[in-house]
Amino acid sequence: MKVTEQSSLYSNLDTMSTAELLKNMNNEDKKVPVAVESCIPQIEKLVDGIVERMKKGGRLFYLGAGTSGRLGILDASEIPPTYGAPYDLIIGLIAGGDTAIRKAVENAEDDMAQGWADMQPYHVGENDVVVGIAASGSTPYVIGAVKEARSRGLLTACITCNPDAAIAKEVDIPIVAVVGPEFVTGSTRMKSGTAQKLILNMISTSAMIKMGHVKGNKMVDMQLSNAKLVDRGTRMIMDETKITDYEYAKSLLLKYGSVRDAVDSYLASKK
C-alpha cells in the first residue's frame, strides 16, 4: 500500500477533544520539514537546471491534480507580483482546467494524454522544464505529461510523497518527500500538501534569486500593486540609499516604478 494511503497513526479522531486534535496534527506536521530536508540535493539539481534553461528563454511548468494542481497554480501566480517576472515564466496547470481550482472535476486526472495536451497552447520548447506534482505519484494526467516531455528532451522532475512512486521512474529528477501516513487517513491535503508547498517555495524562490530578482535580501522587482507594497518599497529605498525623507523616497519609487530602478537612478545621480 502507498504510504500516503496507509492508516493514520491515530485512532478515534471523532472522540478527541479539540486540544487533542490540534496537538496531534501539530505533532505530525513537525515531521514534514525533516522529510523535505532529505530532498535538498534533488531540489538543488532541479533549481540549477531551471535557472540554466530560464537564462536561455525557458519556462517552468507545474502540472498536478486536486490539491497538488492548486499548489502549483498558487506558487506560479505569486511569482510575477513578488519578483516582477513575466506571467508566463512559471505556469501552473491543473487537471480539469481553471474550473478545478475551486471545484473538483470528475475523472479529469485519469486522462494520460490531457496533461501534455494542456501544455500545447504555450508552444513548449526544448528549454522548458516540467515538474509533475502528485502526492500519490500515480496520477495519469501528470505522469503522461512528464513522460511525453522527457521523451522530447525537456528537463523533467516530480514532487511526490510515496517511495517507489510510478512518476519517479518517468522523470530526470525525482523529489520524494516521505512524510508518512496522514492524520486523517488518505487526506494528502495535509502533510503531503505541506511538504509540496515547502518544496515549491524552495524551487521558485531560489530560481528567482538566482535570476537576479533579489538584491541582498530584498524583492527589488516586486510590483507596486497596493499601498502596503508601496510602503515596503519606499522603506527599501531608504535603507539602500540612506535617504531619510520618506516622501522623497516614495516619490522616487513611484517615478521609476521599481525599487531596483529607483535605487540605481538615485545612486547614479550622486556619482
PDB file of C-alpha atoms in Angstrom:
ATOM      1  CA  MET A   1       0.000   0.000   0.000  1.00  0.00           C
ATOM      2  CA  LYS A   2       1.161   3.541  -0.766  1.00  0.00           C
ATOM      3  CA  VAL A   3       2.438   5.375   2.284  1.00  0.00           C
ATOM      4  CA  THR A   4       0.024   8.224   1.571  1.00  0.00           C
ATOM      5  CA  GLU A   5      -2.884   5.768   1.782  1.00  0.00           C
ATOM      6  CA  GLN A   6      -1.794   3.951   4.932  1.00  0.00           C
ATOM      7  CA  SER A   7      -3.996   4.169   8.008  1.00  0.00           C
ATOM      8  CA  SER A   8      -3.460   7.128  10.323  1.00  0.00           C
ATOM      9  CA  LEU A   9      -1.244   6.580  13.348  1.00  0.00           C
ATOM     10  CA  TYR A  10      -4.134   7.918  15.419  1.00  0.00           C
ATOM     11  CA  SER A  11      -7.467   6.210  16.102  1.00  0.00           C
ATOM     12  CA  ASN A  12     -10.881   7.521  17.138  1.00  0.00           C
ATOM     13  CA  LEU A  13     -10.316  11.048  15.887  1.00  0.00           C
ATOM     14  CA  ASP A  14     -14.020  11.717  16.306  1.00  0.00           C
ATOM     15  CA  THR A  15     -13.770  11.249  20.071  1.00  0.00           C
ATOM     16  CA  MET A  16     -10.749  13.525  20.596  1.00  0.00           C
ATOM     17  CA  SER A  17     -11.079  16.932  22.199  1.00  0.00           C
ATOM     18  CA  THR A  18     -10.238  19.985  20.124  1.00  0.00           C
ATOM     19  CA  ALA A  19      -6.960  20.344  22.010  1.00  0.00           C
ATOM     20  CA  GLU A  20      -6.048  16.716  21.315  1.00  0.00           C
ATOM     21  CA  LEU A  21      -6.827  17.095  17.614  1.00  0.00           C
ATOM     22  CA  LEU A  22      -4.697  20.209  17.293  1.00  0.00           C
ATOM     23  CA  LYS A  23      -1.778  18.832  19.303  1.00  0.00           C
ATOM     24  CA  ASN A  24      -1.719  15.570  17.360  1.00  0.00           C
ATOM     25  CA  MET A  25      -1.938  17.319  13.989  1.00  0.00           C
ATOM     26  CA  ASN A  26       0.888  19.601  15.032  1.00  0.00           C
ATOM     27  CA  ASN A  27       2.992  16.617  16.085  1.00  0.00           C
ATOM     28  CA  GLU A  28       2.512  15.107  12.640  1.00  0.00           C
ATOM     29  CA  ASP A  29       3.285  18.408  10.906  1.00  0.00           C
ATOM     30  CA  LYS A  30       6.652  18.523  12.686  1.00  0.00           C
ATOM     31  CA  LYS A  31       7.725  15.550  10.565  1.00  0.00           C
ATOM     32  CA  VAL A  32       7.337  17.466   7.308  1.00  0.00           C
ATOM     33  CA  PRO A  33      10.449  19.728   7.363  1.00  0.00           C
ATOM     34  CA  VAL A  34      12.620  16.710   8.179  1.00  0.00           C
ATOM     35  CA  ALA A  35      11.265  14.849   5.149  1.00  0.00           C
ATOM     36  CA  VAL A  36      11.804  17.906   2.940  1.00  0.00           C
ATOM     37  CA  GLU A  37      15.361  18.348   4.207  1.00  0.00           C
ATOM     38  CA  SER A  38      16.277  14.934   2.833  1.00  0.00           C
ATOM     39  CA  CYS A  39      15.209  16.135  -0.627  1.00  0.00           C
ATOM     40  CA  ILE A  40      17.520  19.160  -0.790  1.00  0.00           C
ATOM     41  CA  PRO A  41      20.143  17.517  -3.080  1.00  0.00           C
ATOM     42  CA  GLN A  42      17.453  16.740  -5.671  1.00  0.00           C
ATOM     43  CA  ILE A  43      15.848  20.164  -5.294  1.00  0.00           C
ATOM     44  CA  GLU A  44      19.280  21.712  -5.878  1.00  0.00           C
ATOM     45  CA  LYS A  45      19.676  19.807  -9.146  1.00  0.00           C
ATOM     46  CA  LEU A  46      16.264  20.983 -10.274  1.00  0.00           C
ATOM     47  CA  VAL A  47      16.811  24.644  -9.373  1.00  0.00           C
ATOM     48  CA  ASP A  48      20.139  24.737 -11.194  1.00  0.00           C
ATOM     49  CA  GLY A  49      18.535  23.091 -14.217  1.00  0.00           C
ATOM     50  CA  ILE A  50      15.664  25.567 -14.199  1.00  0.00           C
ATOM     51  CA  VAL A  51      17.955  28.603 -13.953  1.00  0.00           C
ATOM     52  CA  GLU A  52      20.194  27.321 -16.734  1.00  0.00           C
ATOM     53  CA  ARG A  53      17.187  26.983 -19.025  1.00  0.00           C
ATOM     54  CA  MET A  54      15.451  30.194 -17.982  1.00  0.00           C
ATOM     55  CA  LYS A  55      18.589  32.082 -18.966  1.00  0.00           C
ATOM     56  CA  LYS A  56      18.058  30.635 -22.439  1.00  0.00           C
ATOM     57  CA  GLY A  57      14.412  31.713 -22.548  1.00  0.00           C
ATOM     58  CA  GLY A  58      12.897  28.602 -20.987  1.00  0.00           C
ATOM     59  CA  ARG A  59       9.912  28.432 -18.678  1.00  0.00           C
ATOM     60  CA  LEU A  60       8.783  26.280 -15.776  1.00  0.00           C
ATOM     61  CA  PHE A  61       5.566  24.270 -15.949  1.00  0.00           C
ATOM     62  CA  TYR A  62       3.838  22.761 -12.907  1.00  0.00           C
ATOM     63  CA  LEU A  63       1.219  20.076 -13.529  1.00  0.00           C
ATOM     64  CA  GLY A  64      -0.994  18.464 -10.931  1.00  0.00           C
ATOM     65  CA  ALA A  65      -4.494  17.371  -9.993  1.00  0.00           C
ATOM     66  CA  GLY A  66      -6.564  18.366  -6.983  1.00  0.00           C
ATOM     67  CA  THR A  67      -4.538  19.822  -4.119  1.00  0.00           C
ATOM     68  CA  SER A  68      -1.284  19.242  -5.992  1.00  0.00           C
ATOM     69  CA  GLY A  69      -2.518  21.193  -9.000  1.00  0.00           C
ATOM     70  CA  ARG A  70      -3.812  24.038  -6.854  1.00  0.00           C
ATOM     71  CA  LEU A  71      -0.490  24.327  -5.045  1.00  0.00           C
ATOM     72  CA  GLY A  72       1.347  24.591  -8.351  1.00  0.00           C
ATOM     73  CA  ILE A  73      -1.003  27.307  -9.564  1.00  0.00           C
ATOM     74  CA  LEU A  74      -0.626  29.167  -6.269  1.00  0.00           C
ATOM     75  CA  ASP A  75       3.154  29.130  -6.490  1.00  0.00           C
ATOM     76  CA  ALA A  76       3.158  30.203 -10.142  1.00  0.00           C
ATOM     77  CA  SER A  77       0.648  33.007  -9.592  1.00  0.00           C
ATOM     78  CA  GLU A  78       2.679  34.602  -6.819  1.00  0.00           C
ATOM     79  CA  ILE A  79       5.901  34.965  -8.807  1.00  0.00           C
ATOM     80  CA  PRO A  80       5.005  37.972 -11.017  1.00  0.00           C
ATOM     81  CA  PRO A  81       3.864  40.293  -8.191  1.00  0.00           C
ATOM     82  CA  THR A  82       6.634  39.180  -5.851  1.00  0.00           C
ATOM     83  CA  TYR A  83       9.552  39.269  -8.267  1.00  0.00           C
ATOM     84  CA  GLY A  84       8.335  41.259 -11.257  1.00  0.00           C
ATOM     85  CA  ALA A  85       8.796  38.218 -13.515  1.00  0.00           C
ATOM     86  CA  PRO A  86       6.593  37.714 -16.601  1.00  0.00           C
ATOM     87  CA  TYR A  87       3.293  35.934 -16.019  1.00  0.00           C
ATOM     88  CA  ASP A  88       4.256  33.194 -18.442  1.00  0.00           C
ATOM     89  CA  LEU A  89       7.626  32.386 -16.844  1.00  0.00           C
ATOM     90  CA  ILE A  90       6.158  29.891 -14.374  1.00  0.00           C
ATOM     91  CA  ILE A  91       2.904  28.280 -15.470  1.00  0.00           C
ATOM     92  CA  GLY A  92       0.633  26.154 -13.306  1.00  0.00           C
ATOM     93  CA  LEU A  93      -1.790  23.709 -14.918  1.00  0.00           C
ATOM     94  CA  ILE A  94      -4.429  21.602 -13.182  1.00  0.00           C
ATOM     95  CA  ALA A  95      -6.383  18.570 -14.381  1.00  0.00           C
ATOM     96  CA  GLY A  96      -9.842  19.802 -15.283  1.00  0.00           C
ATOM     97  CA  GLY A  97      -8.731  23.339 -16.120  1.00  0.00           C
ATOM     98  CA  ASP A  98      -9.461  26.509 -14.194  1.00  0.00           C
ATOM     99  CA  THR A  99     -12.825  25.167 -13.027  1.00  0.00           C
ATOM    100  CA  ALA A 100     -10.929  22.592 -10.949  1.00  0.00           C
ATOM    101  CA  ILE A 101      -9.199  25.313  -8.941  1.00  0.00           C
ATOM    102  CA  ARG A 102     -12.404  25.746  -6.932  1.00  0.00           C
ATOM    103  CA  LYS A 103     -14.457  22.662  -7.711  1.00  0.00           C
ATOM    104  CA  ALA A 104     -13.424  19.058  -8.262  1.00  0.00           C
ATOM    105  CA  VAL A 105     -13.816  17.895 -11.873  1.00  0.00           C
ATOM    106  CA  GLU A 106     -14.666  14.200 -12.014  1.00  0.00           C
ATOM    107  CA  ASN A 107     -12.210  11.897 -13.771  1.00  0.00           C
ATOM    108  CA  ALA A 108     -10.104  14.811 -15.030  1.00  0.00           C
ATOM    109  CA  GLU A 109      -6.918  13.361 -13.573  1.00  0.00           C
ATOM    110  CA  ASP A 110      -7.400   9.951 -15.202  1.00  0.00           C
ATOM    111  CA  ASP A 111      -6.584  11.050 -18.778  1.00  0.00           C
ATOM    112  CA  MET A 112      -2.966  10.164 -19.558  1.00  0.00           C
ATOM    113  CA  ALA A 113      -2.836  12.425 -22.631  1.00  0.00           C
ATOM    114  CA  GLN A 114      -4.542  15.549 -21.313  1.00  0.00           C
ATOM    115  CA  GLY A 115      -1.633  16.976 -19.328  1.00  0.00           C
ATOM    116  CA  TRP A 116       0.607  17.249 -22.373  1.00  0.00           C
ATOM    117  CA  ALA A 117      -2.357  18.499 -24.420  1.00  0.00           C
ATOM    118  CA  ASP A 118      -2.955  21.283 -21.886  1.00  0.00           C
ATOM    119  CA  MET A 119       0.634  22.463 -22.409  1.00  0.00           C
ATOM    120  CA  GLN A 120       0.351  22.846 -26.175  1.00  0.00           C
ATOM    121  CA  PRO A 121      -1.182  26.351 -26.270  1.00  0.00           C
ATOM    122  CA  TYR A 122       2.061  27.546 -24.650  1.00  0.00           C
ATOM    123  CA  HIS A 123       4.212  26.345 -27.571  1.00  0.00           C
ATOM    124  CA  VAL A 124       6.506  24.169 -25.482  1.00  0.00           C
ATOM    125  CA  GLY A 125      10.205  24.435 -26.301  1.00  0.00           C
ATOM    126  CA  GLU A 126      13.364  22.495 -25.567  1.00  0.00           C
ATOM    127  CA  ASN A 127      14.432  24.875 -22.798  1.00  0.00           C
ATOM    128  CA  ASP A 128      11.213  24.476 -20.825  1.00  0.00           C
ATOM    129  CA  VAL A 129      11.100  22.462 -17.591  1.00  0.00           C
ATOM    130  CA  VAL A 130       8.160  20.311 -16.495  1.00  0.00           C
ATOM    131  CA  VAL A 131       7.511  19.451 -12.852  1.00  0.00           C
ATOM    132  CA  GLY A 132       4.770  16.959 -12.096  1.00  0.00           C
ATOM    133  CA  ILE A 133       3.205  17.331  -8.649  1.00  0.00           C
ATOM    134  CA  ALA A 134       1.452  14.220  -7.351  1.00  0.00           C
ATOM    135  CA  ALA A 135       1.353  13.161  -3.711  1.00  0.00           C
ATOM    136  CA  SER A 136       0.368   9.634  -4.708  1.00  0.00           C
ATOM    137  CA  GLY A 137       2.827   9.555  -7.587  1.00  0.00           C
ATOM    138  CA  SER A 138       0.342   7.714  -9.772  1.00  0.00           C
ATOM    139  CA  THR A 139      -1.837  10.449 -11.306  1.00  0.00           C
ATOM    140  CA  PRO A 140      -2.228   9.655 -15.049  1.00  0.00           C
ATOM    141  CA  TYR A 141      -2.698  13.318 -16.035  1.00  0.00           C
ATOM    142  CA  VAL A 142       0.688  14.155 -14.529  1.00  0.00           C
ATOM    143  CA  ILE A 143       2.578  11.011 -15.489  1.00  0.00           C
ATOM    144  CA  GLY A 144       1.527  11.314 -19.113  1.00  0.00           C
ATOM    145  CA  ALA A 145       2.745  14.897 -19.304  1.00  0.00           C
ATOM    146  CA  VAL A 146       6.184  14.348 -17.766  1.00  0.00           C
ATOM    147  CA  LYS A 147       6.712  11.160 -19.749  1.00  0.00           C
ATOM    148  CA  GLU A 148       5.973  12.911 -23.040  1.00  0.00           C
ATOM    149  CA  ALA A 149       8.055  15.936 -22.069  1.00  0.00           C
ATOM    150  CA  ARG A 150      11.028  13.772 -21.186  1.00  0.00           C
ATOM    151  CA  SER A 151      10.780  11.861 -24.457  1.00  0.00           C
ATOM    152  CA  ARG A 152      11.118  15.198 -26.250  1.00  0.00           C
ATOM    153  CA  GLY A 153      14.252  16.175 -24.336  1.00  0.00           C
ATOM    154  CA  LEU A 154      12.786  18.584 -21.798  1.00  0.00           C
ATOM    155  CA  LEU A 155      14.090  18.540 -18.237  1.00  0.00           C
ATOM    156  CA  THR A 156      11.518  16.840 -16.032  1.00  0.00           C
ATOM    157  CA  ALA A 157      11.025  16.424 -12.298  1.00  0.00           C
ATOM    158  CA  CYS A 158       8.348  15.353  -9.878  1.00  0.00           C
ATOM    159  CA  ILE A 159       7.275  16.125  -6.321  1.00  0.00           C
ATOM    160  CA  THR A 160       5.721  13.099  -4.674  1.00  0.00           C
ATOM    161  CA  CYS A 161       5.313  11.648  -1.200  1.00  0.00           C
ATOM    162  CA  ASN A 162       5.476   7.925  -1.939  1.00  0.00           C
ATOM    163  CA  PRO A 163       8.717   5.942  -2.215  1.00  0.00           C
ATOM    164  CA  ASP A 164       8.930   3.947  -5.460  1.00  0.00           C
ATOM    165  CA  ALA A 165       6.142   6.057  -6.952  1.00  0.00           C
ATOM    166  CA  ALA A 166       5.386   5.417 -10.605  1.00  0.00           C
ATOM    167  CA  ILE A 167       6.045   9.032 -11.561  1.00  0.00           C
ATOM    168  CA  ALA A 168       9.541   8.941 -10.067  1.00  0.00           C
ATOM    169  CA  LYS A 169      10.552   6.441 -12.755  1.00  0.00           C
ATOM    170  CA  GLU A 170       9.411   8.773 -15.535  1.00  0.00           C
ATOM    171  CA  VAL A 171      11.404  11.925 -14.695  1.00  0.00           C
ATOM    172  CA  ASP A 172      15.002  13.091 -14.677  1.00  0.00           C
ATOM    173  CA  ILE A 173      14.869  14.430 -11.125  1.00  0.00           C
ATOM    174  CA  PRO A 174      12.519  12.715  -8.658  1.00  0.00           C
ATOM    175  CA  ILE A 175      11.846  14.657  -5.454  1.00  0.00           C
ATOM    176  CA  VAL A 176      10.334  12.270  -2.934  1.00  0.00           C
ATOM    177  CA  ALA A 177       9.329  13.647   0.482  1.00  0.00           C
ATOM    178  CA  VAL A 178       8.053  10.727   2.529  1.00  0.00           C
ATOM    179  CA  VAL A 179       6.032  12.316   5.319  1.00  0.00           C
ATOM    180  CA  GLY A 180       4.251   9.147   6.431  1.00  0.00           C
ATOM    181  CA  PRO A 181       0.534   8.408   6.846  1.00  0.00           C
ATOM    182  CA  GLU A 182      -1.785  11.386   7.076  1.00  0.00           C
ATOM    183  CA  PHE A 183      -3.513  12.349  10.329  1.00  0.00           C
ATOM    184  CA  VAL A 184      -6.836  11.737   8.581  1.00  0.00           C
ATOM    185  CA  THR A 185      -6.190   8.587   6.560  1.00  0.00           C
ATOM    186  CA  GLY A 186      -5.508   9.414   2.902  1.00  0.00           C
ATOM    187  CA  SER A 187      -6.047  13.188   3.273  1.00  0.00           C
ATOM    188  CA  THR A 188      -2.999  14.289   1.320  1.00  0.00           C
ATOM    189  CA  ARG A 189      -4.006  17.958   1.542  1.00  0.00           C
ATOM    190  CA  MET A 190      -2.403  17.775   4.975  1.00  0.00           C
ATOM    191  CA  LYS A 191       1.238  16.673   5.464  1.00  0.00           C
ATOM    192  CA  SER A 192       1.799  15.804   1.815  1.00  0.00           C
ATOM    193  CA  GLY A 193       0.375  19.140   0.711  1.00  0.00           C
ATOM    194  CA  THR A 194       2.516  20.971   3.245  1.00  0.00           C
ATOM    195  CA  ALA A 195       5.637  19.203   2.005  1.00  0.00           C
ATOM    196  CA  GLN A 196       4.775  20.068  -1.592  1.00  0.00           C
ATOM    197  CA  LYS A 197       4.214  23.722  -0.674  1.00  0.00           C
ATOM    198  CA  LEU A 198       7.568  23.933   1.111  1.00  0.00           C
ATOM    199  CA  ILE A 199       9.352  22.384  -1.864  1.00  0.00           C
ATOM    200  CA  LEU A 200       7.612  24.678  -4.348  1.00  0.00           C
ATOM    201  CA  ASN A 201       8.638  27.664  -2.209  1.00  0.00           C
ATOM    202  CA  MET A 202      12.242  26.459  -2.333  1.00  0.00           C
ATOM    203  CA  ILE A 203      12.200  25.882  -6.089  1.00  0.00           C
ATOM    204  CA  SER A 204      10.662  29.157  -7.225  1.00  0.00           C
ATOM    205  CA  THR A 205      12.280  31.401  -4.619  1.00  0.00           C
ATOM    206  CA  SER A 206      15.768  30.024  -5.248  1.00  0.00           C
ATOM    207  CA  ALA A 207      15.267  30.305  -9.001  1.00  0.00           C
ATOM    208  CA  MET A 208      14.114  33.920  -8.771  1.00  0.00           C
ATOM    209  CA  ILE A 209      17.042  34.844  -6.527  1.00  0.00           C
ATOM    210  CA  LYS A 210      19.496  33.251  -8.952  1.00  0.00           C
ATOM    211  CA  MET A 211      17.762  35.007 -11.861  1.00  0.00           C
ATOM    212  CA  GLY A 212      18.611  38.326 -10.216  1.00  0.00           C
ATOM    213  CA  HIS A 213      15.245  39.395  -8.816  1.00  0.00           C
ATOM    214  CA  VAL A 214      16.575  39.808  -5.266  1.00  0.00           C
ATOM    215  CA  LYS A 215      19.281  42.229  -4.142  1.00  0.00           C
ATOM    216  CA  GLY A 216      20.729  41.470  -0.736  1.00  0.00           C
ATOM    217  CA  ASN A 217      17.588  40.116   0.859  1.00  0.00           C
ATOM    218  CA  LYS A 218      15.043  42.403  -0.791  1.00  0.00           C
ATOM    219  CA  MET A 219      12.464  41.912  -3.568  1.00  0.00           C
ATOM    220  CA  VAL A 220      13.683  44.803  -5.692  1.00  0.00           C
ATOM    221  CA  ASP A 221      11.470  43.965  -8.689  1.00  0.00           C
ATOM    222  CA  MET A 222       8.159  43.479  -6.850  1.00  0.00           C
ATOM    223  CA  GLN A 223       5.044  45.012  -8.373  1.00  0.00           C
ATOM    224  CA  LEU A 224       3.653  48.083  -6.628  1.00  0.00           C
ATOM    225  CA  SER A 225       0.103  46.774  -6.590  1.00  0.00           C
ATOM    226  CA  ASN A 226      -1.129  48.163  -3.275  1.00  0.00           C
ATOM    227  CA  ALA A 227      -0.333  50.678  -0.545  1.00  0.00           C
ATOM    228  CA  LYS A 228       1.442  48.109   1.617  1.00  0.00           C
ATOM    229  CA  LEU A 229       3.884  47.273  -1.164  1.00  0.00           C
ATOM    230  CA  VAL A 230       4.487  50.931  -1.973  1.00  0.00           C
ATOM    231  CA  ASP A 231       5.328  51.483   1.684  1.00  0.00           C
ATOM    232  CA  ARG A 232       7.615  48.439   1.722  1.00  0.00           C
ATOM    233  CA  GLY A 233       9.344  49.606  -1.450  1.00  0.00           C
ATOM    234  CA  THR A 234       9.795  53.105  -0.051  1.00  0.00           C
ATOM    235  CA  ARG A 235      11.491  51.758   3.050  1.00  0.00           C
ATOM    236  CA  MET A 236      13.703  49.518   0.921  1.00  0.00           C
ATOM    237  CA  ILE A 237      14.867  52.575  -0.987  1.00  0.00           C
ATOM    238  CA  MET A 238      15.553  54.466   2.238  1.00  0.00           C
ATOM    239  CA  ASP A 239      17.569  51.529   3.540  1.00  0.00           C
ATOM    240  CA  GLU A 240      19.612  51.133   0.351  1.00  0.00           C
ATOM    241  CA  THR A 241      20.274  54.824  -0.327  1.00  0.00           C
ATOM    242  CA  LYS A 242      20.305  56.191   3.241  1.00  0.00           C
ATOM    243  CA  ILE A 243      17.650  58.720   2.227  1.00  0.00           C
ATOM    244  CA  THR A 244      15.893  59.888   5.401  1.00  0.00           C
ATOM    245  CA  ASP A 245      12.963  61.700   3.776  1.00  0.00           C
ATOM    246  CA  TYR A 246      10.138  59.149   3.413  1.00  0.00           C
ATOM    247  CA  GLU A 247       8.113  61.227   0.941  1.00  0.00           C
ATOM    248  CA  TYR A 248      11.137  61.827  -1.271  1.00  0.00           C
ATOM    249  CA  ALA A 249      11.960  58.106  -1.313  1.00  0.00           C
ATOM    250  CA  LYS A 250       8.337  57.343  -2.152  1.00  0.00           C
ATOM    251  CA  SER A 251       8.379  59.858  -4.996  1.00  0.00           C
ATOM    252  CA  LEU A 252      11.435  58.122  -6.467  1.00  0.00           C
ATOM    253  CA  LEU A 253       9.699  54.764  -6.245  1.00  0.00           C
ATOM    254  CA  LEU A 254       6.580  55.994  -7.982  1.00  0.00           C
ATOM    255  CA  LYS A 255       8.617  57.815 -10.623  1.00  0.00           C
ATOM    256  CA  TYR A 256      10.772  54.839 -11.586  1.00  0.00           C
ATOM    257  CA  GLY A 257       8.272  52.071 -10.877  1.00  0.00           C
ATOM    258  CA  SER A 258      10.518  49.650  -9.014  1.00  0.00           C
ATOM    259  CA  VAL A 259      12.909  49.602  -6.093  1.00  0.00           C
ATOM    260  CA  ARG A 260      15.739  48.486  -8.376  1.00  0.00           C
ATOM    261  CA  ASP A 261      15.340  51.321 -10.884  1.00  0.00           C
ATOM    262  CA  ALA A 262      14.774  53.958  -8.201  1.00  0.00           C
ATOM    263  CA  VAL A 263      17.901  52.966  -6.279  1.00  0.00           C
ATOM    264  CA  ASP A 264      20.050  52.625  -9.397  1.00  0.00           C
ATOM    265  CA  SER A 265      18.939  56.008 -10.737  1.00  0.00           C
ATOM    266  CA  TYR A 266      19.439  57.768  -7.420  1.00  0.00           C
ATOM    267  CA  LEU A 267      22.895  56.315  -6.841  1.00  0.00           C
ATOM    268  CA  ALA A 268      23.924  57.096 -10.428  1.00  0.00           C
ATOM    269  CA  SER A 269      22.882  60.740  -9.931  1.00  0.00           C
ATOM    270  CA  LYS A 270      25.188  61.004  -6.940  1.00  0.00           C
ATOM    271  CA  LYS A 271      28.313  59.911  -8.771  1.00  0.00           C
TER     272      LYS A 271
END
